Structures are given as structure tokens and as C-alpha cells.
Tab-separated table of C-alpha atoms in Angstrom:
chain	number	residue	atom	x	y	z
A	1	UNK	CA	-78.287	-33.672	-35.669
A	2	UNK	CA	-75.945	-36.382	-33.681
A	3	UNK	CA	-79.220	-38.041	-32.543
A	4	UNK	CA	-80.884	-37.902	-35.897
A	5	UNK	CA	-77.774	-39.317	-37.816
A	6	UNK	CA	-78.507	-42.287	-34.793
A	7	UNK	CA	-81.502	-42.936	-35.767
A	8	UNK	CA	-80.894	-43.302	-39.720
A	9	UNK	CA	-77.955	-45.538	-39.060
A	10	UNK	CA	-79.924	-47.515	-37.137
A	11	UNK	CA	-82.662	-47.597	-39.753
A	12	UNK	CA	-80.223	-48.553	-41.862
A	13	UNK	CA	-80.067	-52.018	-40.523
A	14	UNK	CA	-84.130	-52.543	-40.013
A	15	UNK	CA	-84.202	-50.904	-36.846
A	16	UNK	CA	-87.260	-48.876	-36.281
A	17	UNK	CA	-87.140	-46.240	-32.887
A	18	UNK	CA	-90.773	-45.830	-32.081
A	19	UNK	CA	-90.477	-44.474	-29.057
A	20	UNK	CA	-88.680	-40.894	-28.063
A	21	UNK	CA	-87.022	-42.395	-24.474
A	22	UNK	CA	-85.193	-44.925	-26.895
A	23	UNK	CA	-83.893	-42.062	-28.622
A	24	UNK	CA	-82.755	-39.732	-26.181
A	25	UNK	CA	-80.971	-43.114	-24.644
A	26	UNK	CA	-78.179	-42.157	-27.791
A	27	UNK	CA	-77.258	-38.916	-25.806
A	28	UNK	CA	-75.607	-40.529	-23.190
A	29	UNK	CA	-72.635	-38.005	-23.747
A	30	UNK	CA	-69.193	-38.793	-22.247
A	31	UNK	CA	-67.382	-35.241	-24.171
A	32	UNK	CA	-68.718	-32.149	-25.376
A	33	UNK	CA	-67.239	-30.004	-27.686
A	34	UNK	CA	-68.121	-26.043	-27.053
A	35	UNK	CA	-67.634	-22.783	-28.895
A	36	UNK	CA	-66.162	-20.515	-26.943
A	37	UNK	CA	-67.475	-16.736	-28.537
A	38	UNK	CA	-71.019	-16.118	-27.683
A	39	UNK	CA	-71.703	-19.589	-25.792
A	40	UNK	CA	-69.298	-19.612	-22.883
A	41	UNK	CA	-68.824	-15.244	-23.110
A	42	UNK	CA	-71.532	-12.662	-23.792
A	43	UNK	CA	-69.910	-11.879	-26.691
A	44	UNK	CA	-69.785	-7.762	-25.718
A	45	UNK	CA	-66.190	-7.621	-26.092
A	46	UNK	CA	-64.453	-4.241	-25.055
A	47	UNK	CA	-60.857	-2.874	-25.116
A	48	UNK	CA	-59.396	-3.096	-21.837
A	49	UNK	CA	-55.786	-2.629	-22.690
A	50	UNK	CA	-53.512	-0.584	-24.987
A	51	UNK	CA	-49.882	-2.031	-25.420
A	52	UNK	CA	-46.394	-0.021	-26.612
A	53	UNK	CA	-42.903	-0.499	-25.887
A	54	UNK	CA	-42.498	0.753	-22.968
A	55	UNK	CA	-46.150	1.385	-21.283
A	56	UNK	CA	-49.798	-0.611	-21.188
A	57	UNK	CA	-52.702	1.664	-20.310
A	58	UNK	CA	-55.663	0.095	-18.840
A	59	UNK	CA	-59.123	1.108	-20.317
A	60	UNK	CA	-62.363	0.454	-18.371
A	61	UNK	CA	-65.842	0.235	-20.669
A	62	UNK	CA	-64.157	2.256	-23.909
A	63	UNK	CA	-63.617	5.104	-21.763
A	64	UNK	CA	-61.423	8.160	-23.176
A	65	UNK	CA	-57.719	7.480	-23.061
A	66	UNK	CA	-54.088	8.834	-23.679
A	67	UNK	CA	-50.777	7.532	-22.886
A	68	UNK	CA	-48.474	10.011	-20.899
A	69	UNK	CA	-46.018	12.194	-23.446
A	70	UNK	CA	-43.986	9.477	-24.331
A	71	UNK	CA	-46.532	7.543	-26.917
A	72	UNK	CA	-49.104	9.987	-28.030
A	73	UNK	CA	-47.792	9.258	-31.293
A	74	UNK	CA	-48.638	5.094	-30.988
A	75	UNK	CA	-52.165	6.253	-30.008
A	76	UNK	CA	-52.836	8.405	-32.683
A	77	UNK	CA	-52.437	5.232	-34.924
A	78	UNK	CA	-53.919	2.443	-33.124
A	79	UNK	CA	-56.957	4.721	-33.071
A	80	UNK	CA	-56.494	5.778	-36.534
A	81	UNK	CA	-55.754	1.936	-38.004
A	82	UNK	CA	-58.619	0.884	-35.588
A	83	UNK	CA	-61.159	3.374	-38.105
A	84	UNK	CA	-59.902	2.481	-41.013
A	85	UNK	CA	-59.092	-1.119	-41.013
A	86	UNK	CA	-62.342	-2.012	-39.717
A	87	UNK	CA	-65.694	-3.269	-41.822
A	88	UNK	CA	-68.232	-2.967	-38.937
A	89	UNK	CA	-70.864	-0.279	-38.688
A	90	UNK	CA	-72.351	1.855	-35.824
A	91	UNK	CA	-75.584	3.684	-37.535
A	92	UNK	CA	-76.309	6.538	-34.676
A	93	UNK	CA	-79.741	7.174	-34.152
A	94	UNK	CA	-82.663	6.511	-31.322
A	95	UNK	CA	-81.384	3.026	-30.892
A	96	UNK	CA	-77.699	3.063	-32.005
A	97	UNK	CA	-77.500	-0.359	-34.451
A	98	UNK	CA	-74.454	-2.347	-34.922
A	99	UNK	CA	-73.206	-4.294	-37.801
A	100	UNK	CA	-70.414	-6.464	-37.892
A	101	UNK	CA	-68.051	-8.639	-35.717
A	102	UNK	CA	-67.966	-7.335	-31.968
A	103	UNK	CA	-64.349	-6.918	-31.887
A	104	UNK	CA	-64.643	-4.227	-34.752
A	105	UNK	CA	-67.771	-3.024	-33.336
A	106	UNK	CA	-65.819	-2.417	-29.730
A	107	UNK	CA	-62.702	-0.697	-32.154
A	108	UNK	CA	-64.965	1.631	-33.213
A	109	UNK	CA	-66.818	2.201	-29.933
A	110	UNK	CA	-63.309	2.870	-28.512
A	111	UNK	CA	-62.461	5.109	-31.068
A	112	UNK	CA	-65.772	7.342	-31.023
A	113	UNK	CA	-64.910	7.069	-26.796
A	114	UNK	CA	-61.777	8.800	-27.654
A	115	UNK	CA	-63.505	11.792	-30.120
A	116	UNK	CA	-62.566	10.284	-33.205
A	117	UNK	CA	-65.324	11.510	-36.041
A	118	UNK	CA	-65.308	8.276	-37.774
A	119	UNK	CA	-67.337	9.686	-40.970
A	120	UNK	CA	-64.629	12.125	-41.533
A	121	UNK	CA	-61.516	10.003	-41.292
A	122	UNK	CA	-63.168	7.711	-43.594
A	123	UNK	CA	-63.721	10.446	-46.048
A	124	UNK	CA	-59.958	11.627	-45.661
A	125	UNK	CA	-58.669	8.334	-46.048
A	126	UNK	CA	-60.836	6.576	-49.334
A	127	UNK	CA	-60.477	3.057	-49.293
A	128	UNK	CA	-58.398	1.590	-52.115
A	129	UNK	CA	-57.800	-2.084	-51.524
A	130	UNK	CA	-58.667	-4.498	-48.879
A	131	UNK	CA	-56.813	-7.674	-47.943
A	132	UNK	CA	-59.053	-9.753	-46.552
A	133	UNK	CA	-59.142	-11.820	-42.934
A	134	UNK	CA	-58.405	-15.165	-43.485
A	135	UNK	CA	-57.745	-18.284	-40.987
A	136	UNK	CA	-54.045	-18.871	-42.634
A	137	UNK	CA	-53.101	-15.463	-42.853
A	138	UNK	CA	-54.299	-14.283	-39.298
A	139	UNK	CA	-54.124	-10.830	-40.783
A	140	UNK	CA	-56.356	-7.889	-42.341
A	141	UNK	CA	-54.982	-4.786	-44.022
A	142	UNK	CA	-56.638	-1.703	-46.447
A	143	UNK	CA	-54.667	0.370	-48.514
A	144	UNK	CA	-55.943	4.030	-48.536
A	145	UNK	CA	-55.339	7.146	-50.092
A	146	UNK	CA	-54.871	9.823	-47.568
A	147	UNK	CA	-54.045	13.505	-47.634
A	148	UNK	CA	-50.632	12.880	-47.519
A	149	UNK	CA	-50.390	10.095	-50.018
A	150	UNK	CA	-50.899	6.036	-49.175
A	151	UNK	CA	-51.793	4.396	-46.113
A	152	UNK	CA	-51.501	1.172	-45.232
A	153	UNK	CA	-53.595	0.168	-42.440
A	154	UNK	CA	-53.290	-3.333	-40.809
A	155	UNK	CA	-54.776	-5.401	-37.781
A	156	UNK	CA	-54.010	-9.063	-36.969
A	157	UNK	CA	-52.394	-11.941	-34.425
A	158	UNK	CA	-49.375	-10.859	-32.919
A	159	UNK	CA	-46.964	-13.484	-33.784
A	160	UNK	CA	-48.050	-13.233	-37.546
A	161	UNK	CA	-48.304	-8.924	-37.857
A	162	UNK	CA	-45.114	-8.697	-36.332
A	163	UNK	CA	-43.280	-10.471	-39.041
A	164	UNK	CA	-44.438	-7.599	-41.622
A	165	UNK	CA	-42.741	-5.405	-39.527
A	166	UNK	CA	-39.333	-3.590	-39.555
A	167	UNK	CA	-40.112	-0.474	-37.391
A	168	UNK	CA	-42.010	0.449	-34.327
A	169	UNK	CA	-43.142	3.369	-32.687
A	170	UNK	CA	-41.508	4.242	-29.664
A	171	UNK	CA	-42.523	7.040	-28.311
A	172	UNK	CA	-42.299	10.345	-30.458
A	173	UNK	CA	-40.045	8.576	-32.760
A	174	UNK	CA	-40.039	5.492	-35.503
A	175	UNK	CA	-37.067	2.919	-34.776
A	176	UNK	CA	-35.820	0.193	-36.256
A	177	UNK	CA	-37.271	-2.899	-34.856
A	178	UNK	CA	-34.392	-5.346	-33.857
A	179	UNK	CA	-34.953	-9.474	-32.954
A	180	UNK	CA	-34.642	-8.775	-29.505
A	181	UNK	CA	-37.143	-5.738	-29.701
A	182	UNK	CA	-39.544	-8.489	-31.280
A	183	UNK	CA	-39.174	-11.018	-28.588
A	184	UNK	CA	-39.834	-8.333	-26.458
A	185	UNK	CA	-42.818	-7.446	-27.830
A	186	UNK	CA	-43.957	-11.297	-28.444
A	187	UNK	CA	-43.489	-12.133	-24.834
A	188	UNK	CA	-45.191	-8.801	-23.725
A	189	UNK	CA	-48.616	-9.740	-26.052
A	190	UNK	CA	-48.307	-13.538	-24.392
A	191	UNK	CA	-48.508	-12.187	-20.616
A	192	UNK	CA	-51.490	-10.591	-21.351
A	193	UNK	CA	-53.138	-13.193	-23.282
A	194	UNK	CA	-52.266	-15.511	-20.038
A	195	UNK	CA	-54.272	-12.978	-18.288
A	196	UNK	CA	-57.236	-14.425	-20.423
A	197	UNK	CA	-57.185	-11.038	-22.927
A	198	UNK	CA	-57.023	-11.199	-26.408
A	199	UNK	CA	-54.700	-9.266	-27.819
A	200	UNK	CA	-54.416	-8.159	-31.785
A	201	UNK	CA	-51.372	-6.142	-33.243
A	202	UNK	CA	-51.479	-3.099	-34.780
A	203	UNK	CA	-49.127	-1.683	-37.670
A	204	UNK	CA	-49.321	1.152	-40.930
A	205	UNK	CA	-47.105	2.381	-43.400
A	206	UNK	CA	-47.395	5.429	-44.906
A	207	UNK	CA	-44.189	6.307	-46.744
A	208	UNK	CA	-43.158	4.910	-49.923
A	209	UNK	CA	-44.837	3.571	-53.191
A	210	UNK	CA	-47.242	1.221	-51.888
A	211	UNK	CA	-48.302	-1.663	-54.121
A	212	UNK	CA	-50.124	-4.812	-54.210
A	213	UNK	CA	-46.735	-6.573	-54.377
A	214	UNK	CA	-45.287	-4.647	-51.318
A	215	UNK	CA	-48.695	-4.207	-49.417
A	216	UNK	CA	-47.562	-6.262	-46.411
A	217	UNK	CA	-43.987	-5.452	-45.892
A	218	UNK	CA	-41.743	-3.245	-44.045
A	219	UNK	CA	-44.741	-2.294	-41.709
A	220	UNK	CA	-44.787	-0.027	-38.644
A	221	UNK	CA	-45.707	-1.394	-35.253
A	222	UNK	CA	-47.845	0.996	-33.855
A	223	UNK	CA	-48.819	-0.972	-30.682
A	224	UNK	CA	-51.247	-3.819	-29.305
A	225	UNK	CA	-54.885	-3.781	-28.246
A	226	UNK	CA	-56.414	-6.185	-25.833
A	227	UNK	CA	-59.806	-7.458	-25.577
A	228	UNK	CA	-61.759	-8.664	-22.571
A	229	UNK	CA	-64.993	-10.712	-23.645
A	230	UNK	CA	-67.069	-11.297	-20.634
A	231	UNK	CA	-67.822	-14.952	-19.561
A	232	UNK	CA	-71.280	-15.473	-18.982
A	233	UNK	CA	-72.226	-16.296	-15.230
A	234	UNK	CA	-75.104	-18.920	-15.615
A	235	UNK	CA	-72.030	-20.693	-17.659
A	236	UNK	CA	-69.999	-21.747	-14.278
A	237	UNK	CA	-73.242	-23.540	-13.080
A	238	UNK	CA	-73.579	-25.523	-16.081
A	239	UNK	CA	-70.008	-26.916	-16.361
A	240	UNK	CA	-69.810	-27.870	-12.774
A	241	UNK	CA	-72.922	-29.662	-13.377
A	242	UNK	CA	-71.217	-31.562	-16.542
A	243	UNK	CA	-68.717	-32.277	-14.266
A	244	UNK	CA	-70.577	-33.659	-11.758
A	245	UNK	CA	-72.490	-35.928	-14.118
A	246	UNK	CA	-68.693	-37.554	-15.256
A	247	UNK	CA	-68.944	-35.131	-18.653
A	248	UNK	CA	-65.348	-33.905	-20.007
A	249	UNK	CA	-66.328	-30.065	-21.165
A	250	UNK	CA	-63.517	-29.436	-23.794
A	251	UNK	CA	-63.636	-25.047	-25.171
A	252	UNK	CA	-63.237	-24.717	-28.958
A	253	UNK	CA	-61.820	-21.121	-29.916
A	254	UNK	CA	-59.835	-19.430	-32.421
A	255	UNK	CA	-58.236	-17.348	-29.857
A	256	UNK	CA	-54.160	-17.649	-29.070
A	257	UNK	CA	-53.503	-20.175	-26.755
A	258	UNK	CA	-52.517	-18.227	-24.066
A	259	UNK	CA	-56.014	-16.735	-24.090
């Protein structure tokens, strides 16, 4: 496209390019600007990490896992908000098809890992409402109607999740959660982005009238997942050789900074 628009601007002023060599001579690239998701990674992201209050469990390839005694109860939701906020698809079959973004995908993967019937929670918990992802928000909730009454479901950046929050598990129990519990928890999710994971918060509320006016607030931390996405190896070859050749290779990403 760069080396088309080239060409028309230089039409533009009654310059005709006959010849492809004087055209690839606009390509003499000093910067280039690369997505990060699927170009610089293989895109097969998997949960590696689970995050509470006092504990991080390592996970290797969605393999089955529990925390010790102490936060059975945080698992039980992060696998239960992974399920239900979540829009991807995993059709079984003879060749198992997935639909949807790969970090949803690798939720659900996780969550079938750890014997979670995903058809049936779904059918529990009918979907009511859905507040959509968005850039500004950072965030994505559905409101549900479970056996019990409402759920609230919810998934999103740390920094921005945790502000819904007022409680947190910890471990058999619900406290309060205090400022210095949240900078706690803020400085916990930044270590392991620094580690190049990407983390996402998780939180629900289930008690209460739930409404679209109070669908966001006085949430429930359940925990934090993190997310390894794979670099791709033929990758390192091709930046040193931008490097080489004097070209600045500059990674564009959505992910937290840290990351």
C-alpha cells in the first residue's frame, strides 16, 4: 500500500514509474512498525499462571489444576467466570474446531482441562446481558441467571477490573478489599507481566439485585490469570537481520506495558 500511495503521488506531478527497480527504490525503510499477536508470537496462547492473594500456581499446557485448601474457593470462580464470560467456541468432534479469540479459546481449553462440562454450566447459568469488550473500557462482563439467582461474571485489565471491586476472595472466605490490599494485588499482576505474561483479572457478584445501573460495581475479586503466547522462533532471525541492515524494529501491542 506504502509503495502504491508512492507511486500515485508521484503521478501526481507527471511522473511516470515504468520500471519495477524504480519502485521498490521507495522501500528503502529506516522504521518498521509490527503487530505483535500472531506476527512476532504463534498466537496459541495458554494459561500458565493462576494468581490469589496469597498463592500463584503454575500451569503447564492447560493441564488440570487446584490450589492447596486455602483457595479452592478462588478457583471455583476463575474457572466458572472463565465459562461464562467467554464468546469463543470449541465444537468437539474428529477435528475439534475453534471459534473465537485465542485467549477465550485457551479459557475454555483450561476449563474443559480442569473437568468443567461447559454445555451444562452454560445451561445453568442463561445468559441475560452482555457488556461488551471495548478499547476504553478494558473490560467484559455477562449478567446471568443462575440457580441461585444473578450472576455477574466479569474478565478484564487489572488496573481497570480492580476498580469495580470492593471484595476479594481470600481463601475460604470473602473480605473486604482495602487500598493497600489493591496495591498489593496491582503490584503482584505487574511482576508477572514483567515476566512477559499477560495477565487479565477476574471478578463476579452474585448477591444482591443486579441491574444495568449497578452491573459493574461492588465486584468480587476472584483472582488473576496469566497468559503465555509463544514467540515464534524464525522471528529472532529476522529482527537481527533488520538490525543488521540499520532498521529500527518498533512492537505494536495492546498488551500492558509491563508485558
Amino acid at each position: 500500500i506504502t509503495l502504491t500511495y508512492g507511486m500515485l503521488r508521484m503521478a501526481k506531478k507527471n511522473v511516470l514509474i515504468k520500471k519495477l527497480a524504480a519502485v521498490e527504490t521507495l522501500g528503502g525503510i529506516n522504521t518498521i512498525f509490527t503487530d505483535k499477536t500472531g506476527t512476532l508470537t504463534e498466537n496459541k496462547i495458554e494459561v500458565s499462571s493462576l494468581s490469589f492473594f496469597d498463592e500463584t500456581i503454575f500451569v503447564e499446557k492447560n493441564e488440570q489444576k487446584t490450589a492447596n485448601q486455602n483457595n479452592q474457593l478462588a478457583v471455583d470462580k476463575l474457572l466458572l467466570i472463565s465459562t461464562l464470560c467467554n464468546n469463543a467456541v470449541i465444537k468437539e468432534g474428529r477435528d475439534d474446531k475453534q471459534v473465537g479469540d485465542p485467549m477465550e479459546v485457551s479459557l475454555l481449553q483450561f476449563a474443559t482441562a480442569n473437568r468443567i462440562n461447559i454445555a451444562e454450566i452454560k445451561a445453568n447459568y442463561e445468559r441475560e446481558a452482555e457488556e461488551a469488550f471495548s478499547s476504553e473500557t478494558k473490560l467484559m462482563a455477562t449478567r446471568h441467571k443462575s440457580p441461585t439467582g444473578n450472576f455477574v461474571a466479569a474478565k478484564g485489565a487489572v488496573e481497570e477490573l480492580i476498580k469495580k471491586c470492593s471484595s476479594f476472595c481470600k481463601q475460604e472466605t470473602v473480605e473486604p478489599l482495602t487500598d493497600s490490599e489493591r496495591q498489593l494485588f496491582l503490584k503482584k499482576a505487574e511482576e508477572e507481566q514483567a515476566q512477559g505474561t499477560r495477565v487479565l483479572a477476574f471478578a463476579y457478584k452474585e448477591t444482591g439485585t443486579i441491574t444495568a445501573d449497578n452491573f459493574l460495581q461492588d465486584l468480587t475479586l476472584a483472582g488473576f490469570i496469566g497468559f503465555l503466547d509463544p514467540p515464534r522462533m524464525d522471528v529472532i532471525g529476522a529482527l537481527q537481520s533488520c538490525r543488521e541492515a540499520g532498521i529500527k524494529v518498533i512492537m505494536i501491542t495492546g498488551d500492558h506495558p509491563a508485558t
